[in-house]
Coordinates of C-alpha atoms in Angstrom, one line a residue:
L725 CA 31.2 -9.8 -15.8
P726 CA 32.2 -6.5 -15.0
C727 CA 30.3 -6.7 -11.6
G728 CA 32.4 -10.2 -10.7
V729 CA 35.7 -8.2 -11.5
Y730 CA 34.7 -5.4 -9.3
I731 CA 33.8 -7.9 -6.6
F732 CA 37.0 -9.7 -6.9
I733 CA 39.1 -6.7 -6.9
L734 CA 37.3 -5.3 -3.7
I735 CA 38.2 -8.3 -1.9
N736 CA 41.6 -9.1 -3.2
N737 CA 43.4 -6.0 -4.1
N738 CA 44.9 -4.2 -1.0
K739 CA 45.7 -1.2 -3.3
V740 CA 42.1 -0.1 -3.8
L741 CA 40.8 2.7 -2.1
A742 CA 37.3 4.2 -1.3
K743 CA 36.6 8.0 -1.7
G744 CA 33.5 9.1 -1.5
K745 CA 31.4 7.2 -4.3
V746 CA 34.4 6.7 -6.6
L747 CA 36.8 3.6 -6.3
I748 CA 40.4 4.2 -7.0
V749 CA 42.0 1.1 -9.1
G750 CA 45.4 1.8 -10.1
K751 CA 45.3 4.6 -12.2
G752 CA 41.9 4.3 -13.1
K753 CA 38.6 5.4 -11.3
V754 CA 35.4 2.9 -11.4
S755 CA 32.3 4.7 -10.2
M756 CA 30.5 3.3 -7.3
T757 CA 27.0 3.8 -9.0
K758 CA 28.5 1.8 -12.0
I759 CA 29.5 -1.2 -9.7
Y760 CA 25.7 -1.2 -8.0
E761 CA 24.4 -0.9 -11.4
D762 CA 26.5 -4.0 -12.9
F763 CA 25.8 -5.8 -9.5
F764 CA 22.0 -5.3 -9.9
K765 CA 22.2 -6.6 -13.7
L766 CA 23.9 -9.9 -12.6
I767 CA 21.1 -10.4 -10.0
L768 CA 18.5 -9.7 -12.6
I769 CA 20.1 -12.0 -15.2
T770 CA 20.4 -14.6 -12.8
I771 CA 16.5 -13.9 -11.8
L772 CA 15.4 -14.6 -15.4
V773 CA 17.3 -17.6 -16.0
L774 CA 16.0 -19.0 -12.7
F775 CA 12.5 -17.8 -13.9
S776 CA 12.8 -19.4 -17.4
I777 CA 13.9 -22.9 -15.9
N778 CA 11.0 -23.0 -13.7
T779 CA 8.3 -22.0 -16.1
N780 CA 9.0 -24.8 -18.4
I781 CA 7.4 -26.8 -15.5
F782 CA 3.8 -26.8 -15.7
A783 CA 1.7 -27.4 -12.9
A784 CA -1.4 -29.4 -12.8
S785 CA -3.5 -26.8 -10.9
Y786 CA -2.7 -23.0 -10.3
Y787 CA -4.1 -20.5 -8.0
D788 CA -6.2 -17.7 -9.2
L789 CA -4.8 -14.5 -8.0
I790 CA -7.4 -11.8 -6.9
T791 CA -4.6 -9.1 -8.0
E792 CA -5.9 -9.8 -11.6
L793 CA -9.0 -7.6 -11.1
G794 CA -6.6 -4.4 -10.6
S795 CA -5.0 -2.5 -7.6
S796 CA -6.9 0.8 -8.2
A797 CA -9.3 2.5 -10.4
R798 CA -6.8 4.3 -12.1
M799 CA -5.2 1.2 -13.1
I800 CA -8.2 -0.8 -14.3
S801 CA -9.1 2.4 -16.4
L802 CA -5.9 2.1 -18.4
G803 CA -6.2 -1.5 -19.4
N804 CA -4.8 -2.9 -15.9
I805 CA -1.3 -1.5 -17.1
E806 CA 0.8 -2.2 -14.1
G807 CA 3.9 -0.4 -12.8
F808 CA 3.0 3.3 -13.2
D809 CA 1.1 4.3 -10.1
Y810 CA 2.3 7.2 -8.2
S811 CA 0.9 5.8 -4.9
S812 CA 1.2 3.2 -2.4
S813 CA -1.0 1.1 -4.3
A814 CA 2.2 0.4 -6.7
I815 CA 3.0 -2.5 -4.1
F816 CA 0.5 -4.7 -5.9
E817 CA 2.2 -4.0 -9.4
N818 CA 5.9 -3.7 -8.9
P819 CA 7.4 -3.2 -5.7
A820 CA 10.3 -0.9 -7.4
S821 CA 7.9 1.7 -8.5
L822 CA 7.1 2.4 -5.3
G823 CA 9.8 5.0 -5.9
L824 CA 7.3 7.2 -7.6
A825 CA 5.5 7.9 -4.7
K826 CA 6.1 10.9 -2.4
D827 CA 7.3 10.5 1.0
F828 CA 4.2 9.2 2.6
S829 CA 1.3 7.8 0.7
A830 CA -1.9 5.8 1.4
G831 CA -4.4 4.3 -0.9
I832 CA -7.7 2.5 -0.7
F833 CA -9.6 0.8 -3.3
S834 CA -13.3 -1.2 -3.1
T835 CA -16.0 -2.6 -5.3
T836 CA -18.4 -4.8 -5.2
L837 CA -19.0 -7.8 -7.6
I838 CA -22.2 -9.6 -8.7
D839 CA -23.7 -8.0 -5.9
E840 CA -22.1 -9.8 -3.4
V841 CA -18.4 -10.3 -3.5
T842 CA -16.7 -7.4 -1.6
Y843 CA -13.2 -6.2 -2.8
Y844 CA -11.1 -3.9 -1.4
A845 CA -7.1 -3.2 -1.4
I846 CA -5.6 -1.1 1.1
S847 CA -2.0 0.0 1.5
A848 CA 0.5 2.5 2.6
S849 CA 4.2 3.5 2.2
Y850 CA 6.8 5.6 4.0
R851 CA 10.2 6.9 2.5
S852 CA 13.1 6.2 5.0
Q853 CA 16.8 7.2 4.8
Y854 CA 17.4 3.4 3.9
G855 CA 14.7 3.5 0.7
M856 CA 11.0 2.9 0.5
L857 CA 9.1 0.7 2.9
G858 CA 5.4 -0.4 2.0
I859 CA 2.9 -2.6 3.0
G860 CA -0.6 -3.6 1.6
I861 CA -3.5 -5.9 1.7
M862 CA -5.6 -6.8 -1.0
A863 CA -9.0 -9.2 -0.2
A864 CA -12.2 -10.2 -1.6
S865 CA -14.7 -11.6 0.8
V866 CA -18.4 -13.0 0.6
D867 CA -20.5 -13.4 3.8
D868 CA -23.4 -15.3 4.8
I869 CA -23.2 -18.3 2.4
A870 CA -25.7 -20.6 3.4
I871 CA -24.6 -24.5 4.4
T872 CA -27.8 -26.3 3.4
S873 CA -29.6 -29.7 4.2
Q874 CA -32.4 -31.5 2.8
E875 CA -35.2 -32.7 4.6
Q876 CA -35.7 -36.4 4.0
S877 CA -38.7 -37.2 6.2
S878 CA -41.5 -35.3 4.4
I879 CA -43.4 -36.0 1.0
I880 CA -42.1 -32.4 -0.7
K881 CA -38.3 -32.4 0.1
Q882 CA -37.6 -29.3 1.4
V883 CA -33.9 -27.8 1.3
Y884 CA -32.9 -25.4 4.3
A885 CA -29.8 -23.7 6.0
T886 CA -28.2 -25.4 8.8
E887 CA -25.4 -22.6 9.2
Y888 CA -23.8 -19.7 7.7
T889 CA -20.2 -19.4 6.7
N890 CA -17.8 -16.9 4.8
Y891 CA -15.4 -17.0 2.1
L892 CA -12.0 -15.0 2.3
N893 CA -9.3 -14.6 -0.5
S894 CA -6.3 -12.6 0.7
I895 CA -2.9 -11.3 0.0
L896 CA -0.8 -9.3 2.3
K897 CA 2.3 -7.5 0.8
I898 CA 5.4 -6.1 2.6
A899 CA 8.0 -4.4 0.2
Y900 CA 11.2 -2.6 0.0
Q901 CA 12.3 -0.3 -2.9
Y902 CA 15.9 1.2 -3.0
S903 CA 16.7 3.9 -5.7
L904 CA 20.3 3.2 -7.4
N905 CA 20.4 6.6 -8.9
K906 CA 17.5 9.0 -10.2
N907 CA 16.9 6.7 -13.0
W908 CA 17.3 2.9 -11.8
H909 CA 15.2 1.6 -9.2
A910 CA 14.8 -1.7 -7.7
G911 CA 12.3 -3.4 -5.3
L912 CA 11.4 -6.6 -3.6
A913 CA 7.9 -7.8 -1.9
I914 CA 7.0 -10.7 0.0
S915 CA 3.6 -11.9 -0.4
S916 CA 1.5 -13.8 2.1
Y917 CA -1.7 -15.9 0.7
L918 CA -4.7 -16.9 2.7
H919 CA -7.8 -18.7 1.3
K920 CA -10.5 -19.9 3.7
L921 CA -14.0 -21.2 2.8
H922 CA -15.8 -22.7 5.8
T923 CA -13.5 -25.3 7.2
V924 CA -11.2 -25.7 4.4
Y925 CA -8.3 -23.3 4.4
G926 CA -5.0 -22.8 2.8
A927 CA -1.7 -20.7 2.9
G928 CA 1.3 -19.9 1.1
L929 CA 4.5 -17.3 0.9
D930 CA 6.3 -16.1 -2.2
T931 CA 8.1 -13.3 -3.6
D932 CA 7.9 -10.5 -6.4
T933 CA 10.8 -8.6 -7.5
G934 CA 11.2 -5.4 -10.3
V935 CA 13.0 -3.0 -11.7
F936 CA 11.9 0.4 -12.9
Y937 CA 13.6 3.1 -15.4
T938 CA 12.5 6.3 -15.7
S939 CA 13.9 9.2 -17.6
D940 CA 12.3 12.9 -18.6
N941 CA 9.4 11.2 -20.9
L942 CA 10.0 7.6 -20.7
A943 CA 9.4 5.0 -18.0
I944 CA 10.0 1.3 -18.1
S945 CA 8.6 -1.6 -15.7
F946 CA 9.4 -4.8 -15.3
C947 CA 8.5 -7.1 -12.7
L948 CA 8.5 -10.8 -11.9
K949 CA 5.8 -12.0 -9.8
N950 CA 5.5 -15.2 -7.5
L951 CA 9.1 -16.0 -8.2
L952 CA 9.3 -19.2 -6.5
S953 CA 5.9 -20.6 -7.5
S954 CA 5.2 -21.8 -4.1
P955 CA 2.1 -24.1 -3.5
I956 CA -1.1 -23.0 -1.4
V957 CA -1.2 -25.9 1.0
Y958 CA -4.6 -26.6 2.2
N959 CA -5.7 -28.6 5.4
N960 CA -7.3 -31.3 3.3
D961 CA -3.9 -32.1 1.6
Y962 CA -4.7 -30.4 -1.6
E963 CA -2.3 -28.1 -3.4
E964 CA -2.5 -25.1 -5.9
K965 CA 0.8 -23.7 -7.3
L966 CA 1.1 -19.7 -7.4
P967 CA 1.6 -18.7 -11.0
Q968 CA 4.8 -17.1 -12.2
Q969 CA 4.0 -13.9 -14.0
M970 CA 6.3 -11.8 -16.1
V971 CA 4.9 -8.1 -16.6
T972 CA 6.8 -5.4 -18.8
S973 CA 5.6 -2.1 -19.4
V974 CA 6.3 1.0 -21.3
M975 CA 4.9 4.6 -20.7
Y976 CA 5.9 7.8 -22.9
N977 CA 4.8 10.9 -22.0
L978 CA 4.1 13.6 -24.7
D979 CA 2.8 17.0 -23.9
E980 CA -0.6 16.5 -22.2
Y981 CA -0.8 12.8 -23.1
S982 CA 0.6 9.5 -21.6
F983 CA 0.7 6.6 -23.9
M984 CA 1.2 3.0 -22.2
V985 CA 1.9 -0.4 -23.6
Q986 CA 2.2 -3.7 -22.0
V987 CA 2.9 -7.3 -22.4
K988 CA 2.3 -9.8 -19.6
K989 CA 2.5 -13.7 -19.2
P990 CA -0.4 -14.2 -16.7
Q991 CA 0.6 -18.0 -16.2
P992 CA 3.2 -20.4 -17.3
N993 CA 0.8 -22.4 -19.7
L994 CA -0.9 -19.6 -21.1
N995 CA 0.3 -17.1 -24.0
M996 CA 1.3 -13.4 -23.6
T997 CA -1.5 -10.9 -23.3
R998 CA -1.2 -7.3 -24.4
A999 CA -2.7 -4.1 -23.0
I1000 CA -2.7 -0.3 -24.3
G1001 CA -3.7 2.6 -22.2
I1002 CA -4.1 6.2 -22.8
G1003 CA -4.3 9.1 -20.2
Y1004 CA -5.1 12.8 -21.1
K1005 CA -4.6 15.6 -18.5
P1006 CA -5.7 18.8 -20.2
R1007 CA -4.1 21.9 -19.1
I1008 CA -7.3 23.8 -19.5
F1009 CA -8.3 22.3 -16.3
N1010 CA -4.8 23.5 -14.7
S1011 CA -3.9 19.4 -14.7
L1012 CA -6.5 18.6 -12.1
F1013 CA -8.8 16.7 -14.2
N1014 CA -7.6 13.4 -16.0
V1015 CA -9.4 11.3 -18.5
Y1016 CA -8.2 7.6 -18.8
V1017 CA -9.1 4.8 -21.5
G1018 CA -7.5 1.4 -22.0
Y1019 CA -7.7 -2.1 -23.9
R1020 CA -6.4 -5.1 -22.3
E1021 CA -6.6 -8.9 -23.3
F1022 CA -7.0 -11.4 -20.3
Y1023 CA -7.8 -14.8 -19.3
V1024 CA -11.2 -16.2 -17.6
L1025 CA -10.9 -20.0 -16.5
E1026 CA -7.7 -19.9 -19.0
K1027 CA -10.1 -18.7 -21.9
P1028 CA -9.0 -15.4 -23.7
K1029 CA -11.1 -12.5 -23.5
N1030 CA -10.7 -8.8 -24.0
G1031 CA -12.1 -5.7 -23.0
V1032 CA -12.2 -1.7 -23.0
S1033 CA -12.2 0.5 -19.8
F1034 CA -12.7 4.0 -18.9
G1035 CA -12.0 6.2 -16.2
I1036 CA -11.7 9.9 -14.7
G1037 CA -9.2 11.2 -11.9
L1038 CA -9.3 14.4 -9.9
D1039 CA -5.7 15.4 -8.8
L1040 CA -5.7 17.7 -5.7
N1041 CA -2.2 17.6 -4.9
L1042 CA -2.6 16.1 -1.4
I1043 CA -5.6 13.8 -2.2
N1044 CA -6.7 12.2 -5.3
F1045 CA -9.7 10.5 -6.4
Y1046 CA -10.4 7.9 -9.0
A1047 CA -13.4 6.2 -10.8
A1048 CA -13.5 3.4 -13.5
S1049 CA -15.8 1.3 -15.5
N1050 CA -15.5 -1.6 -17.6
K1051 CA -18.3 -4.4 -19.1
S1052 CA -19.5 -6.8 -16.6
D1053 CA -19.7 -10.5 -17.3
Y1054 CA -22.5 -11.0 -14.6
Y1055 CA -25.7 -11.2 -16.7
N1056 CA -27.6 -8.8 -14.0
Q1057 CA -25.3 -6.1 -14.3
D1058 CA -23.9 -4.2 -17.4
N1059 CA -20.6 -2.6 -16.2
N1060 CA -18.5 -2.7 -13.1
I1061 CA -17.7 0.3 -11.3
Y1062 CA -14.5 1.0 -9.5
F1063 CA -13.5 3.7 -6.9
S1064 CA -10.4 4.6 -5.3
A1065 CA -8.7 7.6 -3.5
N1066 CA -5.1 8.1 -2.2
V1067 CA -3.3 10.7 -0.1
S1068 CA 0.4 11.5 -0.5
F1069 CA 2.7 14.1 0.7
D1070 CA 6.5 15.0 1.2
E1071 CA 7.9 15.0 4.8
I1072 CA 8.7 18.7 5.6
I1073 CA 11.8 19.0 7.3
N1074 CA 12.5 22.0 9.4
N1075 CA 16.2 23.3 9.5

């Protein structure tokens, strides 16, 4: 591989001199950017090989990821297409796309499902001189779950609550993103999982890695999630494997429209899913108002399903608001409603 040749020359050839961002090797010149790109490609190929090997070993039980619901109302309205969020919420989708955010960004997302499950995501990112740093937490919780007992002494058996407990499913992510040049970006995230119900709790660690390419009208996002497929280990000696996921998304901007497609491997033993999203930003509203529509395929308890989503957005430069809706599977609720907001700004440097 060219990358290996460059590394060998750097280590073994005393005649190699570094001048700025160009290496002089004999009479030729090798761009440092080229070396970075080839080295990055080598790492990516290695990761893909490891991923393909691991996905051939199917686990008996896979952990259900709460990230499948979505990381923001904007993402959900676009059919849950990942990798094209322009805020810190990108940490839940592809750490490499954190480079799309401004110097400082913070986001919040919240909804309530089936009238009981509170779902929220909070994130923040900051651009340092060494790259973009990000942190985010996503959680689903249920409060006041009754622990019941049955009265045995009476003729009519009665059920009563002896105590109340809570349910918590959370993911904490810490990410780093680095831009190789204006087109290529790479990212890595460490994920900490916590799952708790009454006296049973489990925890686990894993990593996400991704690349992101952008040009004038085209953007491509590629992310491998839960690369190690580590287990969630519970205090009752039970284990659940974290499912490896592979997500590839493409976006093309054409005038006032953004067209997006995605293919996703949600779990090693499941087929690929597809998604399509369209964003419309009419200039008549000075590009402040956005309309989104999306279609996606997904699994519920390993059964294939599909759905359509809609959404709107209001971009006010410093702060943005989004709302989305899709069909609910809960018999007592026709549609799910989601809201999110983010604050983003570039650092002001005084000379």
